[in-house]
Amino acid sequence: MLKSAYRPPGEPGLWHDFLAQLERTLAQVEAHPATVEYLIHPRRTVALTVPVQLDDGTVHFFSGYRVVHNIALGPARGGVRFHPRVSMGQTVGLAAIATVQSAIFHLPYGGAAGGVAVDPRRLSKGELERLTRRYAAELVDVIGPDKDILGPDLGTGEREMAWMMDTFSTNRGFTEPGVVTGKPPQLGGVSKRGEAVGRGVLYAVETFAEFKDLRLEGSTVAVQGYGKIGRAVVRLFAEAGARVVAVSDEWGAVYNPEGLDHKTLLAHFKETGRVEGFSGAHTIGREALVGLEVDFLILAAVEGVLHEGNVEQVRAGVVVESAVGAITAEADEHLRQRGVPVIPDVLVGGGGLTMDYLEWVQNFSMFNWSDDRVWLAMQRRVSQTLREVCEYAEDQEIDLRLASYVLGVDRINVATHMQGVYP
């Protein structure tokens, strides 16, 4: 396996998986040695101590991170995650995957990622705002619309992006909406951006199904994860004619082979805060969902949910990796050996990435496009990219993840070689 001189403290996780995938890729594409070195050495890693005064007057220190992995194709761009499991190893891995994803989708971005190790549900609104603003203030000198663009991720959304934008703008003395994406529409964000990731999943699966002569309408779907993305996925797939038979969250899972009514399920979730107890289905173990015999298994929660310990249970026709790193490198290899198709995270997440790009472009031009124009542009970008990768994978007789990385790394290699190394 590739040996990176950079070794983040703690469990490497996503960074380890990225290096494993990069090694597979380099056996298929001729990359200049300098390109490889750039890819295995993050450009900038920042570890922060984020002090926050809590409502009771005490001060608590949180660990925060921001990583810029590569800027060969343009300024860095990546989400900010608020979650207890945030670490440097996870953040470096997320940034590296973002680098390759932007290249795959022909977008002028490098890769970045950031976050704070915190459970945002345990903070009051005031505490969360103070945490968010302090995190952004610590990064003022290294972020910006032409340097490093922040976006939403697990545990953050429009509200947090608005606070970060205001903090950056206040420190700079002028309004700068382009420093973040995923903002409220009133501040220059894209309308209904929250649906973008879910729609991106739908468009990716629709394109894959069309390419493979599969039918999405009438197919059976299980969705692992019922957060903002999972809820959108359930609704959109149901509206597209698929039969969503199972859904899980962090507490449990529900299953009905005849299909779940997504509207009443959502009402139950809003009332109780979990899917368990839904009267339109029976409860199953959370882990049991990955072993259901369905046409599409959609992983829409966090990384590492499909691993060596449970991958043998998978009986789905196609696994859709909506959450970044949801499938470990070992589990991915197992699925390849079994011939189970995987639509990887770098493809499935293209909807949210594309919407962030369209928002950023509008902020630069100071002109807002209609919702129809934005949605159509996003759908076209996702569908064209999926077809391109599917055609390349079929021609080369390789899996979609490897095909994606080969195309992405090749574009990064060309850009790196053309720019050279600054002396």
CSV table of C-alpha atoms in Angstrom, one decimal, residues 14-322:
chain,number,residue,atom,x,y,z
A,14,LEU,CA,-11.0,7.4,5.4
A,15,TRP,CA,-7.4,8.5,4.7
A,16,HIS,CA,-6.4,4.8,4.8
A,17,ASP,CA,-9.2,3.9,2.5
A,18,PHE,CA,-8.3,6.7,0.1
A,19,LEU,CA,-4.7,5.6,-0.1
A,20,ALA,CA,-5.8,2.0,-0.8
A,21,GLN,CA,-8.1,3.2,-3.6
A,22,LEU,CA,-5.3,5.5,-5.0
A,23,GLU,CA,-3.0,2.5,-5.2
A,24,ARG,CA,-5.6,0.6,-7.2
A,25,THR,CA,-6.0,3.6,-9.5
A,26,LEU,CA,-2.3,4.0,-10.1
A,27,ALA,CA,-2.1,0.5,-11.6
A,28,GLN,CA,-4.5,1.7,-14.3
A,29,VAL,CA,-3.4,5.3,-15.0
A,30,GLU,CA,0.1,6.7,-15.7
A,31,ALA,CA,0.5,9.5,-13.2
A,32,HIS,CA,3.7,11.6,-12.8
A,33,PRO,CA,5.5,10.9,-9.6
A,34,ALA,CA,5.0,14.5,-8.5
A,35,THR,CA,1.2,14.1,-8.9
A,36,VAL,CA,1.3,11.1,-6.6
A,37,GLU,CA,3.3,13.0,-4.0
A,38,TYR,CA,0.8,15.8,-4.1
A,39,LEU,CA,-2.1,13.4,-3.6
A,40,ILE,CA,-0.5,11.6,-0.6
A,41,HIS,CA,0.6,14.9,1.1
A,42,PRO,CA,-2.3,17.2,2.1
A,43,ARG,CA,-1.5,20.8,1.2
A,44,ARG,CA,-2.6,22.2,4.6
A,45,THR,CA,-3.8,20.7,7.8
A,46,VAL,CA,-5.1,22.9,10.6
A,47,ALA,CA,-5.9,21.6,14.1
A,48,LEU,CA,-7.8,24.1,16.3
A,49,THR,CA,-8.8,24.5,19.9
A,50,VAL,CA,-12.2,26.1,19.8
A,51,PRO,CA,-13.1,27.7,23.2
A,52,VAL,CA,-16.8,28.3,23.8
A,53,GLN,CA,-18.6,29.9,26.7
A,54,LEU,CA,-21.5,27.7,27.7
A,55,ASP,CA,-24.8,29.0,29.0
A,56,ASP,CA,-23.8,28.2,32.6
A,57,GLY,CA,-20.8,30.5,32.3
A,58,THR,CA,-18.2,27.8,32.0
A,59,VAL,CA,-15.8,27.6,29.1
A,60,HIS,CA,-15.4,24.3,27.1
A,61,PHE,CA,-12.7,23.6,24.6
A,62,PHE,CA,-13.6,21.7,21.5
A,63,SER,CA,-11.3,20.1,18.9
A,64,GLY,CA,-11.7,21.5,15.4
A,65,TYR,CA,-10.0,20.8,12.1
A,66,ARG,CA,-9.7,22.2,8.5
A,67,VAL,CA,-7.8,20.4,5.8
A,68,VAL,CA,-7.0,21.5,2.2
A,69,HIS,CA,-5.9,18.5,0.3
A,70,ASN,CA,-5.2,19.7,-3.2
A,71,ILE,CA,-5.8,22.8,-5.4
A,72,ALA,CA,-4.5,21.6,-8.8
A,73,LEU,CA,-7.9,22.3,-10.4
A,74,GLY,CA,-9.0,25.4,-8.4
A,75,PRO,CA,-9.7,26.7,-5.0
A,76,ALA,CA,-10.5,24.2,-2.3
A,77,ARG,CA,-14.1,23.4,-1.4
A,78,GLY,CA,-15.5,21.1,1.3
A,79,GLY,CA,-18.0,20.7,4.0
A,80,VAL,CA,-17.9,21.4,7.7
A,81,ARG,CA,-19.0,18.5,9.9
A,82,PHE,CA,-20.2,18.8,13.6
A,83,HIS,CA,-20.2,15.3,15.0
A,84,PRO,CA,-18.6,13.5,18.0
A,85,ARG,CA,-16.5,11.3,15.7
A,86,VAL,CA,-14.8,14.1,13.8
A,87,SER,CA,-11.0,13.6,13.8
A,88,MET,CA,-8.0,14.6,11.8
A,89,GLY,CA,-7.8,11.2,10.1
A,90,GLN,CA,-11.5,11.5,9.0
A,91,THR,CA,-11.1,15.1,7.9
A,92,VAL,CA,-8.0,14.4,5.7
A,93,GLY,CA,-9.8,11.5,4.1
A,94,LEU,CA,-12.9,13.6,3.4
A,95,ALA,CA,-10.8,16.3,1.8
A,96,ALA,CA,-8.9,13.8,-0.4
A,97,ILE,CA,-12.2,12.3,-1.7
A,98,ALA,CA,-13.5,15.8,-2.4
A,99,THR,CA,-10.4,16.4,-4.6
A,100,VAL,CA,-11.1,13.4,-6.8
A,101,GLN,CA,-14.9,14.0,-6.8
A,102,SER,CA,-14.5,17.6,-8.2
A,103,ALA,CA,-12.2,16.3,-10.9
A,104,ILE,CA,-14.7,13.5,-11.9
A,105,PHE,CA,-17.4,16.1,-12.3
A,106,HIS,CA,-15.2,18.5,-14.3
A,107,LEU,CA,-15.6,21.2,-11.7
A,108,PRO,CA,-12.8,23.9,-11.0
A,109,TYR,CA,-12.3,22.9,-7.4
A,110,GLY,CA,-9.7,21.3,-5.2
A,111,GLY,CA,-10.7,19.3,-2.1
A,112,ALA,CA,-11.1,20.4,1.5
A,113,ALA,CA,-13.0,19.3,4.6
A,114,GLY,CA,-13.4,20.5,8.2
A,115,GLY,CA,-15.3,20.0,11.3
A,116,VAL,CA,-15.6,20.1,15.1
A,117,ALA,CA,-15.8,17.1,17.4
A,118,VAL,CA,-19.1,17.9,19.1
A,119,ASP,CA,-22.6,16.6,19.4
A,120,PRO,CA,-24.6,19.7,18.3
A,121,ARG,CA,-27.8,18.2,19.7
A,122,ARG,CA,-26.3,18.7,23.2
A,123,LEU,CA,-25.8,22.4,22.8
A,124,SER,CA,-28.3,25.2,23.0
A,125,LYS,CA,-28.8,27.5,20.0
A,126,GLY,CA,-26.7,30.2,21.6
A,127,GLU,CA,-23.9,27.7,22.4
A,128,LEU,CA,-24.0,26.3,18.9
A,129,GLU,CA,-23.8,29.8,17.4
A,130,ARG,CA,-20.8,30.8,19.5
A,131,LEU,CA,-19.1,27.5,18.6
A,132,THR,CA,-19.8,28.0,14.8
A,133,ARG,CA,-18.6,31.6,14.8
A,134,ARG,CA,-15.5,30.9,16.8
A,135,TYR,CA,-14.6,28.1,14.5
A,136,ALA,CA,-15.0,30.4,11.4
A,137,ALA,CA,-13.1,33.2,13.1
A,138,GLU,CA,-10.1,31.0,13.7
A,139,LEU,CA,-10.0,30.2,10.0
A,140,VAL,CA,-10.5,33.8,8.6
A,141,ASP,CA,-7.0,34.1,7.3
A,142,VAL,CA,-7.0,30.7,5.4
A,143,ILE,CA,-10.6,30.6,3.9
A,144,GLY,CA,-12.3,32.7,1.2
A,145,PRO,CA,-14.2,32.4,-2.0
A,146,ASP,CA,-11.0,32.1,-4.0
A,147,LYS,CA,-9.0,30.0,-1.5
A,148,ASP,CA,-11.2,27.6,0.6
A,149,ILE,CA,-15.0,27.5,0.4
A,150,LEU,CA,-16.9,26.1,3.3
A,151,GLY,CA,-20.1,24.1,2.9
A,152,PRO,CA,-22.6,22.1,5.0
A,153,ASP,CA,-22.1,18.5,6.0
A,154,LEU,CA,-23.3,16.2,8.8
A,155,GLY,CA,-24.6,18.3,11.7
A,156,THR,CA,-24.5,21.6,9.9
A,157,GLY,CA,-26.9,23.4,7.5
A,158,GLU,CA,-28.2,26.7,6.3
A,159,ARG,CA,-28.2,28.3,9.7
A,160,GLU,CA,-24.5,27.4,10.4
A,161,MET,CA,-23.5,28.6,7.0
A,162,ALA,CA,-25.2,31.9,7.6
A,163,TRP,CA,-23.3,32.3,10.8
A,164,MET,CA,-20.0,31.5,9.2
A,165,MET,CA,-20.6,33.8,6.3
A,166,ASP,CA,-21.4,36.7,8.7
A,167,THR,CA,-18.4,36.0,10.8
A,168,PHE,CA,-16.0,36.0,7.8
A,169,SER,CA,-17.7,39.1,6.4
A,170,THR,CA,-17.6,41.0,9.7
A,171,ASN,CA,-13.9,40.3,10.1
A,172,ARG,CA,-13.2,41.4,6.5
A,173,GLY,CA,-15.3,44.5,6.6
A,174,PHE,CA,-17.5,43.7,3.6
A,175,THR,CA,-20.2,41.1,2.7
A,176,GLU,CA,-18.7,38.0,1.1
A,177,PRO,CA,-21.4,35.4,0.3
A,178,GLY,CA,-19.1,33.2,-1.7
A,179,VAL,CA,-17.0,32.1,1.3
A,180,VAL,CA,-19.7,29.5,2.0
A,181,THR,CA,-22.2,27.5,0.1
A,182,GLY,CA,-25.5,26.0,1.4
A,183,LYS,CA,-26.6,29.4,2.7
A,184,PRO,CA,-30.3,30.4,3.0
A,185,PRO,CA,-31.7,31.7,-0.3
A,186,GLN,CA,-32.1,35.1,1.3
A,187,LEU,CA,-28.3,35.4,1.7
A,188,GLY,CA,-27.4,34.2,-1.8
A,189,GLY,CA,-28.0,30.5,-1.4
A,190,VAL,CA,-29.7,28.2,-3.9
A,191,SER,CA,-33.4,27.6,-3.3
A,192,LYS,CA,-34.1,24.0,-2.0
A,193,ARG,CA,-30.4,23.2,-1.7
A,194,GLY,CA,-31.3,20.8,1.1
A,195,GLU,CA,-32.9,18.5,-1.5
A,196,ALA,CA,-29.9,18.6,-3.8
A,197,VAL,CA,-28.0,15.7,-2.3
A,198,GLY,CA,-31.2,13.5,-2.3
A,199,ARG,CA,-31.9,14.5,-5.9
A,200,GLY,CA,-28.3,13.7,-6.8
A,201,VAL,CA,-28.8,10.2,-5.4
A,202,LEU,CA,-32.0,9.8,-7.5
A,203,TYR,CA,-30.4,11.1,-10.7
A,204,ALA,CA,-27.3,8.9,-10.2
A,205,VAL,CA,-29.4,5.7,-9.7
A,206,GLU,CA,-31.8,6.6,-12.6
A,207,THR,CA,-28.8,7.0,-15.0
A,208,PHE,CA,-27.2,3.8,-13.8
A,209,ALA,CA,-30.4,1.9,-14.1
A,210,GLU,CA,-31.0,3.2,-17.6
A,211,PHE,CA,-27.4,2.3,-18.6
A,212,LYS,CA,-27.8,-1.3,-17.2
A,213,ASP,CA,-31.4,-1.7,-18.5
A,214,LEU,CA,-32.8,-1.9,-15.0
A,215,ARG,CA,-36.2,-0.5,-13.9
A,216,LEU,CA,-36.3,1.9,-11.1
A,217,GLU,CA,-40.1,2.1,-11.1
A,218,GLY,CA,-41.4,-0.9,-9.1
A,219,SER,CA,-38.0,-1.7,-7.7
A,220,THR,CA,-37.5,-2.4,-4.0
A,221,VAL,CA,-35.3,0.0,-2.0
A,222,ALA,CA,-33.9,0.0,1.6
A,223,VAL,CA,-32.4,3.2,3.0
A,224,GLN,CA,-29.9,3.1,5.8
A,225,GLY,CA,-30.1,6.5,7.5
A,226,TYR,CA,-33.1,8.8,8.0
A,227,GLY,CA,-31.4,12.2,8.5
A,228,LYS,CA,-31.9,15.1,6.1
A,229,ILE,CA,-30.5,13.2,3.2
A,230,GLY,CA,-32.2,9.9,4.0
A,231,ARG,CA,-35.6,11.6,4.3
A,232,ALA,CA,-35.2,13.3,1.0
A,233,VAL,CA,-34.1,10.0,-0.6
A,234,VAL,CA,-37.1,8.1,0.7
A,235,ARG,CA,-39.6,10.7,-0.6
A,236,LEU,CA,-37.9,11.1,-4.0
A,237,PHE,CA,-37.6,7.4,-4.7
A,238,ALA,CA,-41.2,6.8,-3.7
A,239,GLU,CA,-42.3,9.6,-5.9
A,240,ALA,CA,-40.3,8.1,-8.8
A,241,GLY,CA,-42.2,4.9,-8.4
A,242,ALA,CA,-39.8,2.8,-6.4
A,243,ARG,CA,-41.1,0.7,-3.4
A,244,VAL,CA,-39.2,1.8,-0.3
A,245,VAL,CA,-39.5,-1.2,2.0
A,246,ALA,CA,-37.2,-0.4,4.8
A,247,VAL,CA,-35.6,2.6,6.6
A,248,SER,CA,-33.2,2.8,9.6
A,249,ASP,CA,-31.9,5.5,11.9
A,250,GLU,CA,-29.5,5.4,14.8
A,251,TRP,CA,-31.9,3.7,17.1
A,252,GLY,CA,-33.6,1.0,14.9
A,253,ALA,CA,-35.2,0.1,11.6
A,254,VAL,CA,-38.7,-0.6,10.2
A,255,TYR,CA,-39.6,-2.9,7.4
A,256,ASN,CA,-42.7,-3.6,5.3
A,257,PRO,CA,-42.3,-5.7,2.1
A,258,GLU,CA,-45.3,-4.0,0.6
A,259,GLY,CA,-43.7,-0.6,0.9
A,260,LEU,CA,-43.7,2.2,3.4
A,261,ASP,CA,-45.9,5.2,3.1
A,262,HIS,CA,-43.3,8.0,3.2
A,263,LYS,CA,-45.7,10.7,4.3
A,264,THR,CA,-47.0,8.9,7.4
A,265,LEU,CA,-43.5,7.7,8.2
A,266,LEU,CA,-42.3,11.3,8.1
A,267,ALA,CA,-45.2,12.4,10.3
A,268,HIS,CA,-44.3,9.6,12.8
A,269,PHE,CA,-40.7,10.6,12.8
A,270,LYS,CA,-41.4,14.3,13.4
A,271,GLU,CA,-43.6,13.3,16.4
A,272,THR,CA,-41.3,10.7,18.0
A,273,GLY,CA,-37.9,11.6,16.7
A,274,ARG,CA,-37.2,8.0,15.4
A,275,VAL,CA,-38.6,5.5,12.9
A,276,GLU,CA,-39.2,2.7,15.5
A,277,GLY,CA,-42.8,2.3,16.4
A,278,PHE,CA,-44.1,3.3,13.0
A,279,SER,CA,-47.5,1.6,12.7
A,280,GLY,CA,-47.2,1.0,8.9
A,281,ALA,CA,-44.3,-1.5,9.4
A,282,HIS,CA,-42.7,-3.9,11.8
A,283,THR,CA,-39.5,-3.2,13.7
A,284,ILE,CA,-36.3,-5.0,12.7
A,285,GLY,CA,-32.8,-4.7,14.1
A,286,ARG,CA,-30.8,-1.8,12.7
A,287,GLU,CA,-28.1,-4.1,11.4
A,288,ALA,CA,-30.7,-6.4,9.7
A,289,LEU,CA,-31.5,-3.7,7.1
A,290,VAL,CA,-28.2,-4.3,5.2
A,291,GLY,CA,-29.1,-8.0,4.7
A,292,LEU,CA,-32.5,-7.4,3.1
A,293,GLU,CA,-33.1,-8.8,-0.3
A,294,VAL,CA,-33.8,-5.6,-2.3
A,295,ASP,CA,-32.9,-4.1,-5.7
A,296,PHE,CA,-31.1,-1.1,-4.2
A,297,LEU,CA,-29.5,-0.7,-0.8
A,298,ILE,CA,-28.8,3.0,-0.2
A,299,LEU,CA,-26.3,3.9,2.5
A,300,ALA,CA,-27.2,7.5,3.6
A,301,ALA,CA,-25.8,7.9,7.1
A,302,VAL,CA,-22.1,8.0,8.0
A,303,GLU,CA,-18.9,6.3,7.0
A,304,GLY,CA,-17.9,2.7,7.7
A,305,VAL,CA,-21.4,1.3,8.1
A,306,LEU,CA,-20.6,-1.5,5.6
A,307,HIS,CA,-17.5,-3.3,6.8
A,308,GLU,CA,-15.8,-6.7,7.2
A,309,GLY,CA,-18.2,-7.7,9.9
A,310,ASN,CA,-21.5,-7.3,8.0
A,311,VAL,CA,-20.7,-7.1,4.3
A,312,GLU,CA,-21.4,-10.9,3.8
A,313,GLN,CA,-25.0,-10.2,4.8
A,314,VAL,CA,-25.6,-8.0,1.8
A,315,ARG,CA,-28.2,-9.4,-0.6
A,316,ALA,CA,-29.0,-6.3,-2.5
A,317,GLY,CA,-28.8,-6.2,-6.3
A,318,VAL,CA,-27.0,-2.8,-6.2
A,319,VAL,CA,-25.4,-0.9,-3.3
A,320,VAL,CA,-25.6,2.9,-3.5
A,321,GLU,CA,-23.0,4.7,-1.4
A,322,SER,CA,-24.7,8.0,-0.6
